[in-house]
mmCIF file of C-alpha atoms in Angstrom:
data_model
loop_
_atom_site.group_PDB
_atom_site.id
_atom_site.type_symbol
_atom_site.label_atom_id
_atom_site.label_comp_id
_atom_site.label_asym_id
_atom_site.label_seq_id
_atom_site.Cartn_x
_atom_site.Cartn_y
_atom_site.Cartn_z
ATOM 1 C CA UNK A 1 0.000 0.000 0.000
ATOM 2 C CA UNK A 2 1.246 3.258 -0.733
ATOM 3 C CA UNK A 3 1.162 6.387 1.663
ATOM 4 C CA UNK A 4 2.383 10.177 1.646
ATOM 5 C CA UNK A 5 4.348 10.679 4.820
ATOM 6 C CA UNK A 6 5.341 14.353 4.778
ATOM 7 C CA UNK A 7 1.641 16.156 5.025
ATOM 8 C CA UNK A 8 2.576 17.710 8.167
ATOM 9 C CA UNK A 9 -0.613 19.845 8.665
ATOM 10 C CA UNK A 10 -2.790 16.683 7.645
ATOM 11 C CA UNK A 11 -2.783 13.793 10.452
ATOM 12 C CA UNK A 12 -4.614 11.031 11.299
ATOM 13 C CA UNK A 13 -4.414 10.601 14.643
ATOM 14 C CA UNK A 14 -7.031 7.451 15.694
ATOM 15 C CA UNK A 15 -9.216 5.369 14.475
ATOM 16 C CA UNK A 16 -11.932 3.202 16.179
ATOM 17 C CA UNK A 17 -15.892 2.355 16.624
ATOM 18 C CA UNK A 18 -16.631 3.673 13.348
ATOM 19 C CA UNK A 19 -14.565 6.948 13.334
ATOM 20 C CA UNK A 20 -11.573 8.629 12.389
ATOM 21 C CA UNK A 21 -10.233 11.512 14.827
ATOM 22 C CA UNK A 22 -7.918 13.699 12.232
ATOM 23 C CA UNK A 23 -6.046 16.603 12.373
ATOM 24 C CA UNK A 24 -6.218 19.216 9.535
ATOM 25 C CA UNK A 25 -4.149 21.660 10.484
ATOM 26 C CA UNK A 26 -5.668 23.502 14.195
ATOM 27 C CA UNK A 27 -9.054 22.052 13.693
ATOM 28 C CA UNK A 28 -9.553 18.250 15.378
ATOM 29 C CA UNK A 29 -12.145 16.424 13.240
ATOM 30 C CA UNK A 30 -14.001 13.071 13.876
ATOM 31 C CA UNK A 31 -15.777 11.482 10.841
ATOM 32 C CA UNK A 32 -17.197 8.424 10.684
ATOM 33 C CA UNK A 33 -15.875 5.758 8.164
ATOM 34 C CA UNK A 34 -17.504 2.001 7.434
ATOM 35 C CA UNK A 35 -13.789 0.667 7.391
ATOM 36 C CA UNK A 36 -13.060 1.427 10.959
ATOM 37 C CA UNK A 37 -14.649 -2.334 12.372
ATOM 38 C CA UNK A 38 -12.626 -2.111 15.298
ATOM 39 C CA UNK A 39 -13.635 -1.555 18.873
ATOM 40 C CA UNK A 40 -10.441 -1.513 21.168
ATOM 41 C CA UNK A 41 -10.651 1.974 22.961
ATOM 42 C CA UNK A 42 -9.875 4.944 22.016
ATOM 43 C CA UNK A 43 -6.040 5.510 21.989
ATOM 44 C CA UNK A 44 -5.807 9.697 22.093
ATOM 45 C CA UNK A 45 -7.018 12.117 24.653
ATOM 46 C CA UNK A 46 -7.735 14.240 21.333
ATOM 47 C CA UNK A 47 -10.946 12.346 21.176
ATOM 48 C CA UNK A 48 -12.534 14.339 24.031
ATOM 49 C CA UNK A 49 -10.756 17.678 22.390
ATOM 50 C CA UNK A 50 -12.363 17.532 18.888
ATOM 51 C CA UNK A 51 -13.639 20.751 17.247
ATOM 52 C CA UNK A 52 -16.157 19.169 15.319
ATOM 53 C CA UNK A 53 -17.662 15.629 14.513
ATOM 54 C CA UNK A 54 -19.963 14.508 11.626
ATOM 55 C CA UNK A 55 -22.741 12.830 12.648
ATOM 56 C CA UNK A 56 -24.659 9.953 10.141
ATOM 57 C CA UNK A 57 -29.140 10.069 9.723
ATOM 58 C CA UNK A 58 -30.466 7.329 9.797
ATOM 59 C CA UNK A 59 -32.500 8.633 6.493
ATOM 60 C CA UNK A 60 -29.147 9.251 4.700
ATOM 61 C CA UNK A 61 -27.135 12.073 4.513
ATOM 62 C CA UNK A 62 -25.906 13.756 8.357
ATOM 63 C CA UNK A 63 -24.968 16.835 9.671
ATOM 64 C CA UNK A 64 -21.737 18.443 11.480
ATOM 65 C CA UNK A 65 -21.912 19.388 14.923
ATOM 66 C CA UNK A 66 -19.932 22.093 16.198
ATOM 67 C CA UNK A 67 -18.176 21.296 19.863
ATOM 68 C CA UNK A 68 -16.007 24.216 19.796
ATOM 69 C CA UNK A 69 -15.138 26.682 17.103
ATOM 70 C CA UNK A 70 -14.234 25.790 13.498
ATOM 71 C CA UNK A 71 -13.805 28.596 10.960
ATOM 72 C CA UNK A 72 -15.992 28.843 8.008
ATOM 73 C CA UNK A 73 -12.961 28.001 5.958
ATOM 74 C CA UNK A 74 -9.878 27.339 6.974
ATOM 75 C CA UNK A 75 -6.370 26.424 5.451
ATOM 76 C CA UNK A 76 -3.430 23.914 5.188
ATOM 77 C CA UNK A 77 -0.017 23.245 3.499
ATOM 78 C CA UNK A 78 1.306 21.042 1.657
ATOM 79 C CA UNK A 79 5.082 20.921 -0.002
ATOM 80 C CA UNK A 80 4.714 24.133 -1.270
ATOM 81 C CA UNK A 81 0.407 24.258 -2.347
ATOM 82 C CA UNK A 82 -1.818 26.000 -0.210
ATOM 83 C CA UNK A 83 -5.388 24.000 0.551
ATOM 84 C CA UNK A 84 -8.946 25.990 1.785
ATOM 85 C CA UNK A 85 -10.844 23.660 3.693
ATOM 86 C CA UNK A 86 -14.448 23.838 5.040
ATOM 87 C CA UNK A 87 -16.973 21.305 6.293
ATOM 88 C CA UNK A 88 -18.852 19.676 3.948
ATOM 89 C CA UNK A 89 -22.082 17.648 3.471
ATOM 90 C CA UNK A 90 -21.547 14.157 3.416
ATOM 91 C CA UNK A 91 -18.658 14.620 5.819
ATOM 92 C CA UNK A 92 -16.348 15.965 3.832
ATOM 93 C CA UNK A 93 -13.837 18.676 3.905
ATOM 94 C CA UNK A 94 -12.897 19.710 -0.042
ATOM 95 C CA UNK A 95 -9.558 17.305 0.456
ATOM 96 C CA UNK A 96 -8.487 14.066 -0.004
ATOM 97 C CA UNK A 97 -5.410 13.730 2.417
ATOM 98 C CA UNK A 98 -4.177 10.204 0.953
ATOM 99 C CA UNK A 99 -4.652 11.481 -2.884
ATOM 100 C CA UNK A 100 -1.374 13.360 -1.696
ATOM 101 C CA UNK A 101 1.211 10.142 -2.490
ATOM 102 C CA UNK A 102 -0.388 9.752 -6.588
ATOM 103 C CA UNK A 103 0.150 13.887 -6.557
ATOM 104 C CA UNK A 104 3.573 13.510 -5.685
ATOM 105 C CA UNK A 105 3.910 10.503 -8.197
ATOM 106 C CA UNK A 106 2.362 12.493 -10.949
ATOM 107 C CA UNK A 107 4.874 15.779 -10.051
ATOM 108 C CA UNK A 108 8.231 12.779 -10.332
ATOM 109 C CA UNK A 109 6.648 11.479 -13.713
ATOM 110 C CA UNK A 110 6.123 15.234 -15.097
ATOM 111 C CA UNK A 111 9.320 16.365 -14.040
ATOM 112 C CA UNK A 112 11.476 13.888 -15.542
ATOM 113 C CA UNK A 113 10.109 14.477 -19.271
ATOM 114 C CA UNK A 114 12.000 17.848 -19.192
ATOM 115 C CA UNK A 115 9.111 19.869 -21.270
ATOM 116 C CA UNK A 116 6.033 20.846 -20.570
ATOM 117 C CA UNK A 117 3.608 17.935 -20.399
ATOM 118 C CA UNK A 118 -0.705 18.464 -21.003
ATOM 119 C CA UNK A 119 -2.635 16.860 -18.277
ATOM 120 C CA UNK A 120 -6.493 16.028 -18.688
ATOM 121 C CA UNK A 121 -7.934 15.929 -14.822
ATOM 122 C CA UNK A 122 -11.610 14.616 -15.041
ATOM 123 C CA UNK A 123 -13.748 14.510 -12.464
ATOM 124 C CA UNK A 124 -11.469 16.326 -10.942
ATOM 125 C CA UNK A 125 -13.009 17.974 -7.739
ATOM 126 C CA UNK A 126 -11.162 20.758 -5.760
ATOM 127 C CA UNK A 127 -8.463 20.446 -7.803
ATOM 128 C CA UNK A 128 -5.653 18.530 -5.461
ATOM 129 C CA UNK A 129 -3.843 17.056 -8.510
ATOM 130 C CA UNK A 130 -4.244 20.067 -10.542
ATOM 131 C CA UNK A 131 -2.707 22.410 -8.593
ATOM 132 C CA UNK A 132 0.032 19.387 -7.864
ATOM 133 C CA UNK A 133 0.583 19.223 -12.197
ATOM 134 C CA UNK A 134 0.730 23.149 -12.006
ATOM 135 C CA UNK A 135 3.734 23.070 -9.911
ATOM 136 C CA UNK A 136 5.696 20.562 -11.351
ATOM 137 C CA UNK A 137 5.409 22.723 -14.702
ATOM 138 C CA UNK A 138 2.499 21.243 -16.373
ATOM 139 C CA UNK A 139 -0.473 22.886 -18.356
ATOM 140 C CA UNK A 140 -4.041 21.622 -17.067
ATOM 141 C CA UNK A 141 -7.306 20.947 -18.475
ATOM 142 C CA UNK A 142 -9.091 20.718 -15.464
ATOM 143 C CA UNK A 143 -13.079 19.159 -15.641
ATOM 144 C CA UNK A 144 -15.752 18.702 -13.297
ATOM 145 C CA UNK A 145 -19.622 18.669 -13.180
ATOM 146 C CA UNK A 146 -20.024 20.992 -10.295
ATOM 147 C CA UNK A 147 -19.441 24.456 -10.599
ATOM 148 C CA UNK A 148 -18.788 24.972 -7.086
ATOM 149 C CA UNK A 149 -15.918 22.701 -7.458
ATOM 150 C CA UNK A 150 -14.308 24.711 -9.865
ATOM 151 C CA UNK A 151 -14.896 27.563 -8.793
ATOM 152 C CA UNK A 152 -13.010 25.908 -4.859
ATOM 153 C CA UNK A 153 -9.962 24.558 -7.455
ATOM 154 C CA UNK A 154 -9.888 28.032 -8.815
ATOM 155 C CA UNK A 155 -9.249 29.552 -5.140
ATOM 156 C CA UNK A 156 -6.622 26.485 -4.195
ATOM 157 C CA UNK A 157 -4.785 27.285 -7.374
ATOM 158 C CA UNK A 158 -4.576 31.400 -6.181
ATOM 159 C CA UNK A 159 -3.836 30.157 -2.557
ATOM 160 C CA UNK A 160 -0.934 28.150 -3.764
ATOM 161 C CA UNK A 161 0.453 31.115 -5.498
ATOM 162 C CA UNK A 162 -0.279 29.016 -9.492
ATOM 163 C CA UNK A 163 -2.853 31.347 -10.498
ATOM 164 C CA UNK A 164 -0.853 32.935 -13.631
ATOM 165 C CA UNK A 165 -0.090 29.271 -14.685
ATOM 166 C CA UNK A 166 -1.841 28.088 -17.769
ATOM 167 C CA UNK A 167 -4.972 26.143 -17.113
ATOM 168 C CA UNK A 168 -8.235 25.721 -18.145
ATOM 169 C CA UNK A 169 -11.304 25.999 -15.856
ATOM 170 C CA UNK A 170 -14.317 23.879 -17.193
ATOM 171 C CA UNK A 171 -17.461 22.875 -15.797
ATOM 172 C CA UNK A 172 -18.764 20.040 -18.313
ATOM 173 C CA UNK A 173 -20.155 16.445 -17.842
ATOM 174 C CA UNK A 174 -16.369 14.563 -18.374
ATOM 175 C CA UNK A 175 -17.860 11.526 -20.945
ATOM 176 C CA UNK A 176 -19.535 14.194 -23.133
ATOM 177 C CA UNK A 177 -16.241 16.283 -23.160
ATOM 178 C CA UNK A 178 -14.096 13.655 -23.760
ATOM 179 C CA UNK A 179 -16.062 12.523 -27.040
ATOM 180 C CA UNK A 180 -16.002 16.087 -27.865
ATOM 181 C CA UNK A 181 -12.063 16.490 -27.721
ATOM 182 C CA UNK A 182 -11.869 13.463 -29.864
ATOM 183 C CA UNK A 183 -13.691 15.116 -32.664
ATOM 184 C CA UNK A 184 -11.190 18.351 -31.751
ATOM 185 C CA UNK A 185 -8.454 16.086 -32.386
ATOM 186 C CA UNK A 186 -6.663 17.865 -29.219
ATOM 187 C CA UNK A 187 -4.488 15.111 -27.263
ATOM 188 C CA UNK A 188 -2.870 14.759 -23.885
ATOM 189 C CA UNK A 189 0.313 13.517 -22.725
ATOM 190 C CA UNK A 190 -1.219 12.636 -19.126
ATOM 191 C CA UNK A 191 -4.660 12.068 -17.869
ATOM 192 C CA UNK A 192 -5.722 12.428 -13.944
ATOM 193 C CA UNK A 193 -9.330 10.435 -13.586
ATOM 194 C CA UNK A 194 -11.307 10.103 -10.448
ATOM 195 C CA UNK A 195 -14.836 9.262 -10.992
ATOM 196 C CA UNK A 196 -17.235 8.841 -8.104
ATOM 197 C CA UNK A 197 -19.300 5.620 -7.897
ATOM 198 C CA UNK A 198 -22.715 7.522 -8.347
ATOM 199 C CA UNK A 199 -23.452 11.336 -9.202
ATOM 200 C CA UNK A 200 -25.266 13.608 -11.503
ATOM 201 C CA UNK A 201 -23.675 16.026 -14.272
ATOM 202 C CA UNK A 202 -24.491 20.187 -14.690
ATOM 203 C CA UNK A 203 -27.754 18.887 -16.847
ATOM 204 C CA UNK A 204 -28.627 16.452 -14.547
ATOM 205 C CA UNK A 205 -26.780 14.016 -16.435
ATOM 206 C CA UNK A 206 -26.611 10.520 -14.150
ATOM 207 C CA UNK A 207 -23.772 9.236 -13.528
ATOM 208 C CA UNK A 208 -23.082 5.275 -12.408
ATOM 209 C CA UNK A 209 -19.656 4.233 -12.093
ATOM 210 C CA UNK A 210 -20.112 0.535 -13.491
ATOM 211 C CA UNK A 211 -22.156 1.210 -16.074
ATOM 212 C CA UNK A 212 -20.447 3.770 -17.685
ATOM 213 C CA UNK A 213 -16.451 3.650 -16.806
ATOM 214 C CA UNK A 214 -16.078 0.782 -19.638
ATOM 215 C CA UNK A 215 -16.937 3.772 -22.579
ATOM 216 C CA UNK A 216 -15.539 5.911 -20.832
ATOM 217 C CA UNK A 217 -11.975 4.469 -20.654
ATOM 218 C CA UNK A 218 -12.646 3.331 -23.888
ATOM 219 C CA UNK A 219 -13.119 6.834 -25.308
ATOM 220 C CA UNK A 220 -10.546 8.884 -23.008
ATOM 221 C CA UNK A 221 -7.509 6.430 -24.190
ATOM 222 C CA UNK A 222 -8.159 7.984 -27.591
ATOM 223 C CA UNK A 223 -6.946 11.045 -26.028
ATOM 224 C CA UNK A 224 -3.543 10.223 -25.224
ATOM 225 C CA UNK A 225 -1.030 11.747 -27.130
ATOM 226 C CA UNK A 226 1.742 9.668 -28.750
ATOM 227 C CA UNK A 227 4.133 10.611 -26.515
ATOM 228 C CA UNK A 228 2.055 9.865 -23.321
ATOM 229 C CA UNK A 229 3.452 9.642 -20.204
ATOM 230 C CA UNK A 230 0.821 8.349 -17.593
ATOM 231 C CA UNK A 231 -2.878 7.725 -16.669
ATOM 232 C CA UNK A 232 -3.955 7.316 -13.672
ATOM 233 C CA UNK A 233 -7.687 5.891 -12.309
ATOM 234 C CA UNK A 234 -8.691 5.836 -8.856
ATOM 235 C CA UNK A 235 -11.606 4.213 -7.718
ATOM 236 C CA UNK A 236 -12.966 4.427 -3.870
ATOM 237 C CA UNK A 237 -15.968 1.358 -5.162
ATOM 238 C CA UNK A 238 -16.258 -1.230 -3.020
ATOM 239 C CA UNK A 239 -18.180 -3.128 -5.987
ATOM 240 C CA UNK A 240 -15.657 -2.984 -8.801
ATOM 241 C CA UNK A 241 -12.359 -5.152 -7.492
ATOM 242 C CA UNK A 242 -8.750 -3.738 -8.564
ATOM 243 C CA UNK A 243 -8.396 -6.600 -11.151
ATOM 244 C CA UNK A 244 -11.196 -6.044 -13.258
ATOM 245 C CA UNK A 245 -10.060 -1.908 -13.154
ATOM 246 C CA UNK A 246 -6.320 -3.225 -13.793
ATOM 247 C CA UNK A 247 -7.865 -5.310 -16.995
ATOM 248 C CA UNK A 248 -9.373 -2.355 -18.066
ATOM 249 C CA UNK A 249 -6.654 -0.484 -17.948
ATOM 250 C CA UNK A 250 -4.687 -2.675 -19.829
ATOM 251 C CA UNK A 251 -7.664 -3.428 -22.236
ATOM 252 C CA UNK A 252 -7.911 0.474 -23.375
ATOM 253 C CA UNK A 253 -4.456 2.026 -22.546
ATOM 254 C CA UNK A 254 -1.423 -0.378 -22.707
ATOM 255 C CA UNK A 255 -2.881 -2.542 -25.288
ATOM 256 C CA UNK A 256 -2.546 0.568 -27.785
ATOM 257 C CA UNK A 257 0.500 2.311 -25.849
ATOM 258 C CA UNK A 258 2.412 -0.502 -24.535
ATOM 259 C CA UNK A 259 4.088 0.676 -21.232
ATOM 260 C CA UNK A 260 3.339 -1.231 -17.907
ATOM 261 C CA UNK A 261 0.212 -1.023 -15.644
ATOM 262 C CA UNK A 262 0.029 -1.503 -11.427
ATOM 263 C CA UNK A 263 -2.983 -1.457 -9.626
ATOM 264 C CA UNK A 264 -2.368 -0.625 -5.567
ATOM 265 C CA UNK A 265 -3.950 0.430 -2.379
ATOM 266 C CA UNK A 266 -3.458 3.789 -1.180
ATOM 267 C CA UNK A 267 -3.970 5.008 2.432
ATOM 268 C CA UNK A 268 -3.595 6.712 5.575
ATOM 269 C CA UNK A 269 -1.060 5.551 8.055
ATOM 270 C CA UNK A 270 -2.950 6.181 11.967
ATOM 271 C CA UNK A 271 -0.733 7.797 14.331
ATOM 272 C CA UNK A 272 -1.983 5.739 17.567
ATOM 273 C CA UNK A 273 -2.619 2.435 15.571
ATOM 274 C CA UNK A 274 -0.108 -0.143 13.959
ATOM 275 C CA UNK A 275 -2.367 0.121 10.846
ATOM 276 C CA UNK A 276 -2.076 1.654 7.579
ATOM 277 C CA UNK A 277 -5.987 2.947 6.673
ATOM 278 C CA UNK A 278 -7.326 1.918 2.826
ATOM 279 C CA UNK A 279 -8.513 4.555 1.253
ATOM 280 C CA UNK A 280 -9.435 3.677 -2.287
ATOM 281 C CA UNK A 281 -7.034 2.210 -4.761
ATOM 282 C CA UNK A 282 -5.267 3.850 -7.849
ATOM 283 C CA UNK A 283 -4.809 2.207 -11.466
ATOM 284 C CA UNK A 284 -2.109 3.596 -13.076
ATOM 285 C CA UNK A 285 -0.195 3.409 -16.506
ATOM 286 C CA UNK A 286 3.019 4.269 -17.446
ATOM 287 C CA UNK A 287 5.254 4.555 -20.182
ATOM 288 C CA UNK A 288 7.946 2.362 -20.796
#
C-alpha cells in the first residue's frame, strides 16, 4: 500500500468504533468511516478535544456538529500548495489527504520528461492534482460537473500562489467532453481520472460508475497523445475489485501504448494504531 508521509498539517491521529479523529491543520475532526470495524478503545485524549464531529441520519445524509469553534474556511499546506478547507455535506472537507502520495507521483513522472507535459484531470473535484501538475510545470485541463468545485480549485490554485499558470477551468459532464475532444483532435500527454461511484452532471446528467467507466476508458484512451506519459484511475468502489479496473486499464491504454500497468492500495497511516488505513485504490499506466 502506498502512503504520503510528509503532510505535516494533515494527520490522522485514531481510528476506532466507526470513526476517524484527524487533524487538519488547528481544527480536530471526527468522521465516521464504514472501514473502521474495530472496537479496542480509544487511543488519544484528542478524542474528548475535537472541534467538530460529523454525525450519520439514519435517512441518509448527516450533519456536522460544532463542539467548539471551526472557521468557516480554513487552510493547510502542503510541499509548497496551499489547501482551503471547510466542512462539507456528506462529511467531507474539499480534500483528499491520501490522494497526496499519486500527486507527488504524478509531479516525479512530469518532471522527468524535461518539457512541458498536457494533463487532462476529469472529475477532478477541488483540484488537489491540478494544482500538484501546475507546480511541477504542467499545463491543465481541469473538468468537473459541479461548478462549485471549480470555482473551490480556482481559489486552491490562487492560494498556492499558481494562479498565472496556464490552465483551463471547465465545468462540463467529463464523458460528453471527452467525445467532444476526440472530434477536436486535441491530445494529452497525461490524464488524472477520479470518478465517483454515483453522481449527476451540470444537466442532470446521471452518472453510475459501473455502467459507464467501460466507454468511458474506452473513449478517453483515444486522447492520449503519442508521446504519453501516464494515466492514472482511482476508484474508492467497493463493488468494482482492482483486477477487473487493472484489466481495463490494460484493455484500453497499454494494449494501444504498450508501457506497464500496477494497480495498488493507497492510504492513511494512523498515528496511535499499527495500521495503515485503505482509502481507495489507484490504477495507473506508465510509459515504458
Amino acid at each position: 500500500m502506498r502512503t504520503f508521509d510528509d503532510f505535516k498539517d494533515y494527520e490522522l491521529i485514531d481510528a476506532d468504533n466507526g470513526e476517524r479523529l484527524e487533524r487538519w491543520g488547528d481544527i480536530i475532526l471526527i468522521r465516521p468511516d464504514p472501514q473502521v470495524i474495530w472496537c479496542e478503545g480509544r487511543k488519544s485524549p484528542l478524542w474528548n478535544k475535537a472541534n467538530a464531529i460529523y454525525h450519520r441520519s439514519q435517512s441518509g445524509g448527516g450533519y456536522w456538529e460544532r463542539l467548539s469553534r471551526v472557521p468557516e474556511v480554513w487552510s493547510i499546506g502542503c510541499q509548497g500548495l496551499t489547501f482551503r478547507l471547510k466542512p462539507m455535506g456528506f462529511k467531507h472537507t474539499g480534500l483528499f489527504p491520501e490522494q497526496a502520495v499519486n500527486w507527488q507521483l504524478a509531479s516525479e513522472l512530469i518532471a522527468k520528461e524535461n518539457r512541458e507535459i498536457s494533463v487532462l484531470n476529469m472529475f477532478a473535484y477541488t483540484g488537489g492534482a491540478t494544482v500538484a501538475c501546475l507546480r511541477a510545470g504542467a499545463r491543465v485541463t481541469h473538468v468537473d460537473a459541479s461548478k462549485g468545485m471549480v470555482q473551490w480549485a480556482k481559489e486552491n490554485a490562487v492560494a498556492s500562489g499558481l494562479a498565472e499558470r496556464p490552465v483551463r477551468w471547465l465545468v462540463d459532464d467529463c464523458l460528453k467532453f471527452v467525445k467532444r475532444e476526440i472530434r477536436r483532435g486535441n491530445k494529452y500527454d497525461a490524464i488524472i481520472m477520479d470518478p465517483p461511484s454515483y453522481g449527476r452532471g451540470p444537466n442532470g446528467e446521471v452518472w453510475k460508475l459501473e455502467q459507464q467507466l467501460g466507454e468511458l476508458l474506452e473513449e478517453t484512451g483515444k486522447l492520449l497523445s503519442d508521446n504519453a506519459v501516464f494515466f492514472f484511475l482511482n476508484s474508492y468502489t467497493g463493488g468494482l475489485s482492482p483486477t477487473i479496473l487493472n484489466y481495463m486499464v490494460r484493455k484500453n491504454i497499454a494494449a494501444n501504448k504498450g508501457g506497464e500497468v500496477f494497480t495498488d492500495e493507497i492510504g492513511l497511516k494512523v498515528t496511535n494504531r499499527d495500521i495503515i488505513l485503505p482509502c481507495g485504490n489507484t490504477t495507473i499506466w506508465k510509459k515504458g
